[in-house]
mmCIF file of C-alpha atoms in Angstrom:
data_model
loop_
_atom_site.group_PDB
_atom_site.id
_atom_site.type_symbol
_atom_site.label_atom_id
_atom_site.label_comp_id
_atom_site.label_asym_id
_atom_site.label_seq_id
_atom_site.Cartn_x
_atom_site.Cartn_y
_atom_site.Cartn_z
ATOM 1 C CA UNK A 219 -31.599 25.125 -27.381
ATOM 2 C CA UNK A 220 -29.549 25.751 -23.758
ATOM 3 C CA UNK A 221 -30.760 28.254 -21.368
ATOM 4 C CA UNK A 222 -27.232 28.871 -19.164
ATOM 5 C CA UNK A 223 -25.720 31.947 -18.502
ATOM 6 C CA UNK A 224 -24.670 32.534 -22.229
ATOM 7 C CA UNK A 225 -20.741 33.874 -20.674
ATOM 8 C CA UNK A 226 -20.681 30.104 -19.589
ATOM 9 C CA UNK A 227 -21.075 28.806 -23.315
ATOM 10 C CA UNK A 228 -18.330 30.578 -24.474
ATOM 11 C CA UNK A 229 -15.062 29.608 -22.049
ATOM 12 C CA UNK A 230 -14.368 26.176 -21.235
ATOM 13 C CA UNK A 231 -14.850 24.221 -18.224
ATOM 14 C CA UNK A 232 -12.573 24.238 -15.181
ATOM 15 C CA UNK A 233 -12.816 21.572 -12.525
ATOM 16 C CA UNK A 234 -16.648 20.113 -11.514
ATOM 17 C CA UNK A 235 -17.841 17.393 -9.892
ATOM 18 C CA UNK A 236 -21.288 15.671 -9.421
ATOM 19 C CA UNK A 237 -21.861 13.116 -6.350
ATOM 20 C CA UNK A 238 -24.518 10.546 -6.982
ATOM 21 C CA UNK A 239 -25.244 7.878 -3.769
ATOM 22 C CA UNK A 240 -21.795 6.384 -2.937
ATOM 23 C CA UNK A 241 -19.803 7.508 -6.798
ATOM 24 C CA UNK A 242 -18.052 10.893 -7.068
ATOM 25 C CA UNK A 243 -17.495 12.282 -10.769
ATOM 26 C CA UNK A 244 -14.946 15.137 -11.561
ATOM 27 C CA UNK A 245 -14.318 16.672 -15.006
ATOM 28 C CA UNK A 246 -10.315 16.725 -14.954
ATOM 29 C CA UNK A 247 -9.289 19.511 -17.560
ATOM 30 C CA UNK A 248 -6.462 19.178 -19.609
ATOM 31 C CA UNK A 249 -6.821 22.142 -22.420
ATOM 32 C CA UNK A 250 -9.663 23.961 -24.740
ATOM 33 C CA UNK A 251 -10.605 23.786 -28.195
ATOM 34 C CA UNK A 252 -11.869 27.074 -30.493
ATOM 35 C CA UNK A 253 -13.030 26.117 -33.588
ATOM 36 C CA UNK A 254 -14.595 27.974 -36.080
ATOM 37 C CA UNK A 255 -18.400 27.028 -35.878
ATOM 38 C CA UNK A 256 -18.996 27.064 -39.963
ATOM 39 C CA UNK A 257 -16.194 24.594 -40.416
ATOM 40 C CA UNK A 258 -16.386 22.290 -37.393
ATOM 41 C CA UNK A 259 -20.653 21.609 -38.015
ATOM 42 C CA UNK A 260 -22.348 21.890 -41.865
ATOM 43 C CA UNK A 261 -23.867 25.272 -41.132
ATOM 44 C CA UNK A 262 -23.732 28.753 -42.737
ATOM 45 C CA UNK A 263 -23.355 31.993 -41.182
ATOM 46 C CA UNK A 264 -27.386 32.401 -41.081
ATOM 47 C CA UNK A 265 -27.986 29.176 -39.460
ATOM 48 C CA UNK A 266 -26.030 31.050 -36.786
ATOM 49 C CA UNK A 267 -27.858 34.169 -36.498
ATOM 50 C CA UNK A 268 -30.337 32.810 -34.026
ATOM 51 C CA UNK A 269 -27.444 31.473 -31.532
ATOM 52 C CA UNK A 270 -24.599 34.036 -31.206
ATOM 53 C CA UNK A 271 -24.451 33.195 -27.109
ATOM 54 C CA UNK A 272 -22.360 30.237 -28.401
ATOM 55 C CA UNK A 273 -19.980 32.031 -30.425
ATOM 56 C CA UNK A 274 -16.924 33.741 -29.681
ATOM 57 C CA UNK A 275 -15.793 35.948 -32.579
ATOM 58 C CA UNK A 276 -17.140 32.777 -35.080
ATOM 59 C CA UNK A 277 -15.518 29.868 -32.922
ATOM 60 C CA UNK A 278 -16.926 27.467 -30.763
ATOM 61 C CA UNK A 279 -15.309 27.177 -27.516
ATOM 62 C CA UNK A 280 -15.122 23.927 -25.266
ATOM 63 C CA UNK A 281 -12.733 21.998 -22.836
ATOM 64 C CA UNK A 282 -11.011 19.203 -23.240
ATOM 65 C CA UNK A 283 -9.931 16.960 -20.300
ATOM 66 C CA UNK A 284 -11.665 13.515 -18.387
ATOM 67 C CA UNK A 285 -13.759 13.018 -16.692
ATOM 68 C CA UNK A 286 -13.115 10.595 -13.214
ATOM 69 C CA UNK A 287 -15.105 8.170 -11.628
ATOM 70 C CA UNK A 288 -14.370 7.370 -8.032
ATOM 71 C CA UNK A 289 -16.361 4.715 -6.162
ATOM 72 C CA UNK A 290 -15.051 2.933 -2.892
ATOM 73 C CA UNK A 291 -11.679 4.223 -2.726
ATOM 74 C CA UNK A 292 -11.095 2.669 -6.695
ATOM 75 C CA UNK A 293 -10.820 5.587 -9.963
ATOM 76 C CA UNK A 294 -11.667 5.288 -13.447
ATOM 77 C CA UNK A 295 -10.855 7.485 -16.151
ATOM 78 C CA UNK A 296 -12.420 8.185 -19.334
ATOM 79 C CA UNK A 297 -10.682 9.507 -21.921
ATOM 80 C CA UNK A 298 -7.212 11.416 -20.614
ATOM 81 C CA UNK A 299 -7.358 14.795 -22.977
ATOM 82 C CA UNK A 300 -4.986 15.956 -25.451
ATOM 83 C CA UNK A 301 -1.971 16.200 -23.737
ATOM 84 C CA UNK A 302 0.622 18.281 -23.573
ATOM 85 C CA UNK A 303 0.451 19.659 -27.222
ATOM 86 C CA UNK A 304 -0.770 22.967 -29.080
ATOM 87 C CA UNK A 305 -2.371 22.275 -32.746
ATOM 88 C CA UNK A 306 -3.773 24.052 -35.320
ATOM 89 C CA UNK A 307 -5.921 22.353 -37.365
ATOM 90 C CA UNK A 308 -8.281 23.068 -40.326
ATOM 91 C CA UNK A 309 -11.357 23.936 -37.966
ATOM 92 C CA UNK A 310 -9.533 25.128 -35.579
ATOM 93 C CA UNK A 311 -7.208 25.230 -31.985
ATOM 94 C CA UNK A 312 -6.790 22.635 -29.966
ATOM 95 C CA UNK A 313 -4.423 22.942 -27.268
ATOM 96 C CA UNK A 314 -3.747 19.856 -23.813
ATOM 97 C CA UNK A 315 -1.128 19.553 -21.236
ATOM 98 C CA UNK A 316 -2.981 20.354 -18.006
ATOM 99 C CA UNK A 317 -4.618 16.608 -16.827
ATOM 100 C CA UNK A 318 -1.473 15.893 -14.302
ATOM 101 C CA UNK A 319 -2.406 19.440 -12.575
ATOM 102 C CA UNK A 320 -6.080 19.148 -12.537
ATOM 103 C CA UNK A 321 -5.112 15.856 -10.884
ATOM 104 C CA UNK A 322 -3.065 16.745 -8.447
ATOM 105 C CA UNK A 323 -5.418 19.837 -7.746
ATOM 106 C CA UNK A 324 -8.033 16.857 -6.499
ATOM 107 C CA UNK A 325 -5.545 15.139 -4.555
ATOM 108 C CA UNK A 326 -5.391 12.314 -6.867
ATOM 109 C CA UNK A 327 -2.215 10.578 -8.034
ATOM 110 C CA UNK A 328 -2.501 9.124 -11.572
ATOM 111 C CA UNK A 329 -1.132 5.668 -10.021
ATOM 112 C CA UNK A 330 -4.027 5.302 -8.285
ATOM 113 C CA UNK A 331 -6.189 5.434 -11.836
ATOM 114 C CA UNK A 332 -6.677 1.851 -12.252
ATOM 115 C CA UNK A 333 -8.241 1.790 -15.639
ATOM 116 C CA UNK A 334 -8.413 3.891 -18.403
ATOM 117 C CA UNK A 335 -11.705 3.821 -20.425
ATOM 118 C CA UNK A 336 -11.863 5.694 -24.031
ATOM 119 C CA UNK A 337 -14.473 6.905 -25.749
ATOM 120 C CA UNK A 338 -12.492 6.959 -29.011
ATOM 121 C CA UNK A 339 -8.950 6.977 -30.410
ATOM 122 C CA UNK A 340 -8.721 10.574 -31.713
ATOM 123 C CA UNK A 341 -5.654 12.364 -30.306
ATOM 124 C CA UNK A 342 -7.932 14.702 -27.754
ATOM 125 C CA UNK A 343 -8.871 11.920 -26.112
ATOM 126 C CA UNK A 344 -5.834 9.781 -25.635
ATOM 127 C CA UNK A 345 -3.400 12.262 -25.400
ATOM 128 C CA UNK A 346 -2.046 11.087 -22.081
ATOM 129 C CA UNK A 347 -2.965 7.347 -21.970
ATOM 130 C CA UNK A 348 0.880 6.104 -23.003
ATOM 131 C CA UNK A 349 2.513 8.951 -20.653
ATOM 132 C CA UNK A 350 4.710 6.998 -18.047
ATOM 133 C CA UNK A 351 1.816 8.351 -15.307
ATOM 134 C CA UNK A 352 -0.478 6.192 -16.589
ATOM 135 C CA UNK A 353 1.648 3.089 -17.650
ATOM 136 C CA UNK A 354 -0.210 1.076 -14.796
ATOM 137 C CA UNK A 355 -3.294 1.527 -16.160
ATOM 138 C CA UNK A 356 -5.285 -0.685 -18.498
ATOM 139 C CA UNK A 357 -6.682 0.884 -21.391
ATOM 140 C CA UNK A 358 -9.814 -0.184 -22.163
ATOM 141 C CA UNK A 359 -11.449 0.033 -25.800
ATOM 142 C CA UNK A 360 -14.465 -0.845 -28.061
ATOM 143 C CA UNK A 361 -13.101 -3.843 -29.771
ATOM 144 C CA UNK A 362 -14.604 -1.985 -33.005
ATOM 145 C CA UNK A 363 -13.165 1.286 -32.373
ATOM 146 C CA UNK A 364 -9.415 -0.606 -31.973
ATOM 147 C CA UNK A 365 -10.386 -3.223 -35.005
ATOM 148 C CA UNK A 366 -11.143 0.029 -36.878
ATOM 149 C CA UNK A 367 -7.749 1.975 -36.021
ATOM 150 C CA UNK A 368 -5.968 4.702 -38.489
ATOM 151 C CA UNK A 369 -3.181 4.403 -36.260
ATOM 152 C CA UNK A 370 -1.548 0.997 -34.821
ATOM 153 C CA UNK A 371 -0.906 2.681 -31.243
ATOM 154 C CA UNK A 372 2.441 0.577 -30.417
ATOM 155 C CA UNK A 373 2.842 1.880 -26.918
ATOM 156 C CA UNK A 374 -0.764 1.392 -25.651
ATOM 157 C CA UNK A 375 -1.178 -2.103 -27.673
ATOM 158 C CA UNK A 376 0.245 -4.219 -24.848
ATOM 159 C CA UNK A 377 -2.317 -2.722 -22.022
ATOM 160 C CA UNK A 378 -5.384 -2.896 -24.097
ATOM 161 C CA UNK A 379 -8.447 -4.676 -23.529
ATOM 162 C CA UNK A 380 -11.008 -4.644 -25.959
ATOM 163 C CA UNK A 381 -14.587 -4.143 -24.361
ATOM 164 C CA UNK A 382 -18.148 -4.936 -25.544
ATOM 165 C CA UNK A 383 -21.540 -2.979 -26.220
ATOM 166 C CA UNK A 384 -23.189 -3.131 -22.764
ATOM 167 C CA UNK A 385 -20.079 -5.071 -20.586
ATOM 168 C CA UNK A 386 -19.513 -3.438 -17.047
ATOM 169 C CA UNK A 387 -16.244 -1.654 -17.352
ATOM 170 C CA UNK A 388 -15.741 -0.753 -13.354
ATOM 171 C CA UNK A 389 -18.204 -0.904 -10.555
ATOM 172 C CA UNK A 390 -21.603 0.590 -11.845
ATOM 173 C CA UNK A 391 -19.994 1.377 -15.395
ATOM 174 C CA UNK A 392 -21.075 0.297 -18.423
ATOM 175 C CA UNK A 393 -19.532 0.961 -22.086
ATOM 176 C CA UNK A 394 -22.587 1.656 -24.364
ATOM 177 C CA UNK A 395 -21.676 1.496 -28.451
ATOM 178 C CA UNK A 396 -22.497 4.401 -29.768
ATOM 179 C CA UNK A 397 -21.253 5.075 -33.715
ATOM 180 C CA UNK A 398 -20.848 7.223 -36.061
ATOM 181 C CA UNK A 399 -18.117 10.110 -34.700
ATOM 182 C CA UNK A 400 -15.737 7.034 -35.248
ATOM 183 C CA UNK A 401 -16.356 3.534 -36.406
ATOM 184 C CA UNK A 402 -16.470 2.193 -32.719
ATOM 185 C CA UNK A 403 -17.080 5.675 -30.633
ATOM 186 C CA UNK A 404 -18.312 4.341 -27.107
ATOM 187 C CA UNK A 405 -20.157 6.202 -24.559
ATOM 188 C CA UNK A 406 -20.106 5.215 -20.985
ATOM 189 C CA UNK A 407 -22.822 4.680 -18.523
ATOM 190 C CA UNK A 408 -22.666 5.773 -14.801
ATOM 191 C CA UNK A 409 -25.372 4.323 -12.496
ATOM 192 C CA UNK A 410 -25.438 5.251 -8.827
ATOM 193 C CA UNK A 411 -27.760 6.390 -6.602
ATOM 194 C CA UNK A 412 -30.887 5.932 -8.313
ATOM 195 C CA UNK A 413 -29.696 8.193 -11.124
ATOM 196 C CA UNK A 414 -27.929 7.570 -14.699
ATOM 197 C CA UNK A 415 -24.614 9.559 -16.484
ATOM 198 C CA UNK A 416 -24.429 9.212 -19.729
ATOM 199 C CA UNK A 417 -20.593 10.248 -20.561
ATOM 200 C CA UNK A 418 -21.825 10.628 -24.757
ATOM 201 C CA UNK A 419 -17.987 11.335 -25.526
ATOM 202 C CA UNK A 420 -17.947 13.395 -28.773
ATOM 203 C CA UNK A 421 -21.825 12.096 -29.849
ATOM 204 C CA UNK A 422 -22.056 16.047 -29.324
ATOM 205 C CA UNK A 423 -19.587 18.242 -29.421
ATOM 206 C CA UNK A 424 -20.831 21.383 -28.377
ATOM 207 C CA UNK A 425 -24.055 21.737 -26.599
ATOM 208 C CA UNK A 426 -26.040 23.882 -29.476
ATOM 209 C CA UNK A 427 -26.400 20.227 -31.071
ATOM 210 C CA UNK A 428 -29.027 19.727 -28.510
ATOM 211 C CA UNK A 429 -31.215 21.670 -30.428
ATOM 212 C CA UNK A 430 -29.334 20.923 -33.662
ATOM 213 C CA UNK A 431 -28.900 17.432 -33.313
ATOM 214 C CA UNK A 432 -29.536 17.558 -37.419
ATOM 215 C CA UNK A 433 -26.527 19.577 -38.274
ATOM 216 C CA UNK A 434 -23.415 17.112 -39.100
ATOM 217 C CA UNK A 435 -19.739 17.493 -38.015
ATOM 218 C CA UNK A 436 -17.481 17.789 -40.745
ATOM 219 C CA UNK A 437 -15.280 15.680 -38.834
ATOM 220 C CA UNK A 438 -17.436 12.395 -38.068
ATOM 221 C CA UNK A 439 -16.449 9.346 -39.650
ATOM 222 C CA UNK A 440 -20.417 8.692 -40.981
ATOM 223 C CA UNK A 441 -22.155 11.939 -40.753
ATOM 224 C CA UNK A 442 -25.195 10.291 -41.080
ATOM 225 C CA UNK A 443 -24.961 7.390 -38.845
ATOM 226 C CA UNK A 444 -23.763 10.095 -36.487
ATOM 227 C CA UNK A 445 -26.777 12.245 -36.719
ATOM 228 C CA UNK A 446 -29.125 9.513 -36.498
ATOM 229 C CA UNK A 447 -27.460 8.565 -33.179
ATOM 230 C CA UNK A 448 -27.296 12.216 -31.442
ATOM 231 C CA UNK A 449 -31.617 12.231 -32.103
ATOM 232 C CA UNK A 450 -31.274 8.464 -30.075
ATOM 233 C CA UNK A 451 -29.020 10.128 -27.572
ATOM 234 C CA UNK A 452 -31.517 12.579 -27.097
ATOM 235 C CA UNK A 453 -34.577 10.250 -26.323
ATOM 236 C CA UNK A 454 -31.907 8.830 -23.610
ATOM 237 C CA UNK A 455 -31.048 12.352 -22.337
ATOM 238 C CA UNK A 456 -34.392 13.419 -21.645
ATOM 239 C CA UNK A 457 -35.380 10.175 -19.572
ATOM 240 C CA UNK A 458 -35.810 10.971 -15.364
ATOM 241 C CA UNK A 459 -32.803 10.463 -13.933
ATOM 242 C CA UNK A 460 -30.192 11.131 -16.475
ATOM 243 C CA UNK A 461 -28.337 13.254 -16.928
ATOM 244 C CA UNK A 462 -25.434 13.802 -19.638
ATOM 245 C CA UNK A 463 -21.817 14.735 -19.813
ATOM 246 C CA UNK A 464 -19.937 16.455 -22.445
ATOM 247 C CA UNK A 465 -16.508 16.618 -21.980
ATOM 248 C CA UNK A 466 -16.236 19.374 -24.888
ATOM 249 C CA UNK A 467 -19.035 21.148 -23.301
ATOM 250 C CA UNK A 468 -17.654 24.506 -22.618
ATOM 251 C CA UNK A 469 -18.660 24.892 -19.001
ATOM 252 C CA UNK A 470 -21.791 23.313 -18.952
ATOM 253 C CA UNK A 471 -20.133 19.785 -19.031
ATOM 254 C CA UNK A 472 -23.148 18.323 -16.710
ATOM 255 C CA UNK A 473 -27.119 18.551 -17.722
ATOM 256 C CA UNK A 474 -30.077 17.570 -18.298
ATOM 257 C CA UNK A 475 -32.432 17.453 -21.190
ATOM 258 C CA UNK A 476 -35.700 18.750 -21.187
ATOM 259 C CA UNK A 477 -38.531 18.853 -23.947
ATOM 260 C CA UNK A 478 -39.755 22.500 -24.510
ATOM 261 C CA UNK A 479 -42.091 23.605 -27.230
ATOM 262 C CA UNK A 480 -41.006 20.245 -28.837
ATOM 263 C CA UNK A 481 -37.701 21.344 -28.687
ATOM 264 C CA UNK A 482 -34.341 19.665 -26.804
ATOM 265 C CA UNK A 483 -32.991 21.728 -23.609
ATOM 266 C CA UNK A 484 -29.763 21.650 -22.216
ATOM 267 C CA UNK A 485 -30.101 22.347 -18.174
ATOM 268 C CA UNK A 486 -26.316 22.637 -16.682
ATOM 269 C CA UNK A 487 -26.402 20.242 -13.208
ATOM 270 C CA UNK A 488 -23.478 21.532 -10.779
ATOM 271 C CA UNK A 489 -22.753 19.586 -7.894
#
């Protein structure tokens, strides 16, 4: 269940940023995805019935971008978008190229990104890391998820470093394993100010899984494993002082997680 403004669930996300004690974090968007809803998750068209404030026309909208962490004049980013590409796929559009303007809509030159942290290796999440803006940066990487590679990534092999479950990435960052979408999917963990963001990458894609954390994406690389993980996710989520990112999360990229009726909640946070 979410209970946003339902226009907000169906158009994706431009810039947002949440400040917690002394760290700043921006969703940086680079493009959108619109996939249809039956093919993307295991459902049918009744599952749907109950939920058409999600749907636009059958399709599940989101954004796809970054999202930055700034801390005492240093910047992280995790995950880069899609990049400048347009794709149609089997569930769907997928379509990148705007991270450089986001960026230098914030004032922020990619040369001052000193790390690159990904989630996972699929193309909508990469999609700038080996552009010559960001050949500075290191790219930093479950050592499962890069063990477990479909593709062998020449240009971004010499500036990887492999990270473990729980190791502090940057300044009040942590990566936090997190299977299942892909064999080494990683979501990142932003403490600061007394509070917690959990950055759950593509653990959820859209934010009806909140309430649906049961209904598998055709996509995930253990459907299982994955579900079992988005119900753990959701424990997290609903602890005080957390609150989640999505960075497909149409524009309701920040929230919170509430328990009502027994059910999940999705509560959009804006800065």
């Amino acid at each position: 269940m979410t209970n946003p403004p339902t226009d907000r669930l169906r158009r994706p996300s431009g810039i947002r940023s949440l400040t917690l004690g002394d760290t700043k974090l921006i969703f940086v968007p680079d493009g959108l995805a619109r996939l249809k809803a039956t093919s993307w998750l295991d459902t049918t068209e009744e599952d749907w019935a109950p939920h058409p404030e999600h749907l636009d026309d059958g399709h599940l909208v989101g954004g796809v971008g970054g999202l930055l962490v700034e801390r005492d004049g240093r910047a992280l980013l995790i995950d880069t978008g899609a990049g400048p590409l347009t794709m149609d796929t089997d569930y769907g559009l997928l379509t990148g190229g705007a991270l450089l303007e986001s960026l230098a809509a914030l004032g922020r030159e990619p040369g001052g990104i000193e790390a690159v942290a990904v989630t996972h290796l699929h193309i909508d999440h990469i999609g700038w890391a080996d552009h010559p803006a960001f050949a500075h940066a290191r790219v930093l990487v479950a050592a499962s998820e890069w063990t477990h590679r479909q593709d062998p990534h020449d240009a971004l092999e010499p500036r990887v470093r492999t990270v473990a479950d729980g190791e502090e990435v940057f300044p009040g960052v942590r990566a936090m394993l997190a299977p299942g979408h892909t064999a080494g999917h990683t979501a990142y963990v932003v403490e600061a100010g007394g509070q917690r963001v959990i950055a759950f990458g593509d653990a959820f894609h859209f934010p009806v899984q909140i309430g649906h954390p049961e209904w598998e994406v055709m996509a995930d690389h253990d459907r299982k494993q994955a579900a079992a993980l988005r119900h753990r996710l959701l424990a997290e989520l609903a602890e005080p002082g957390t609150i989640g990112f999505g960075v497909h999360f149409a524009d309701v990229v920040f929230g919170r997680v509430t328990i009502d009726r027994g059910a999940p909640v999705w509560h959009p946070v804006d800065g």
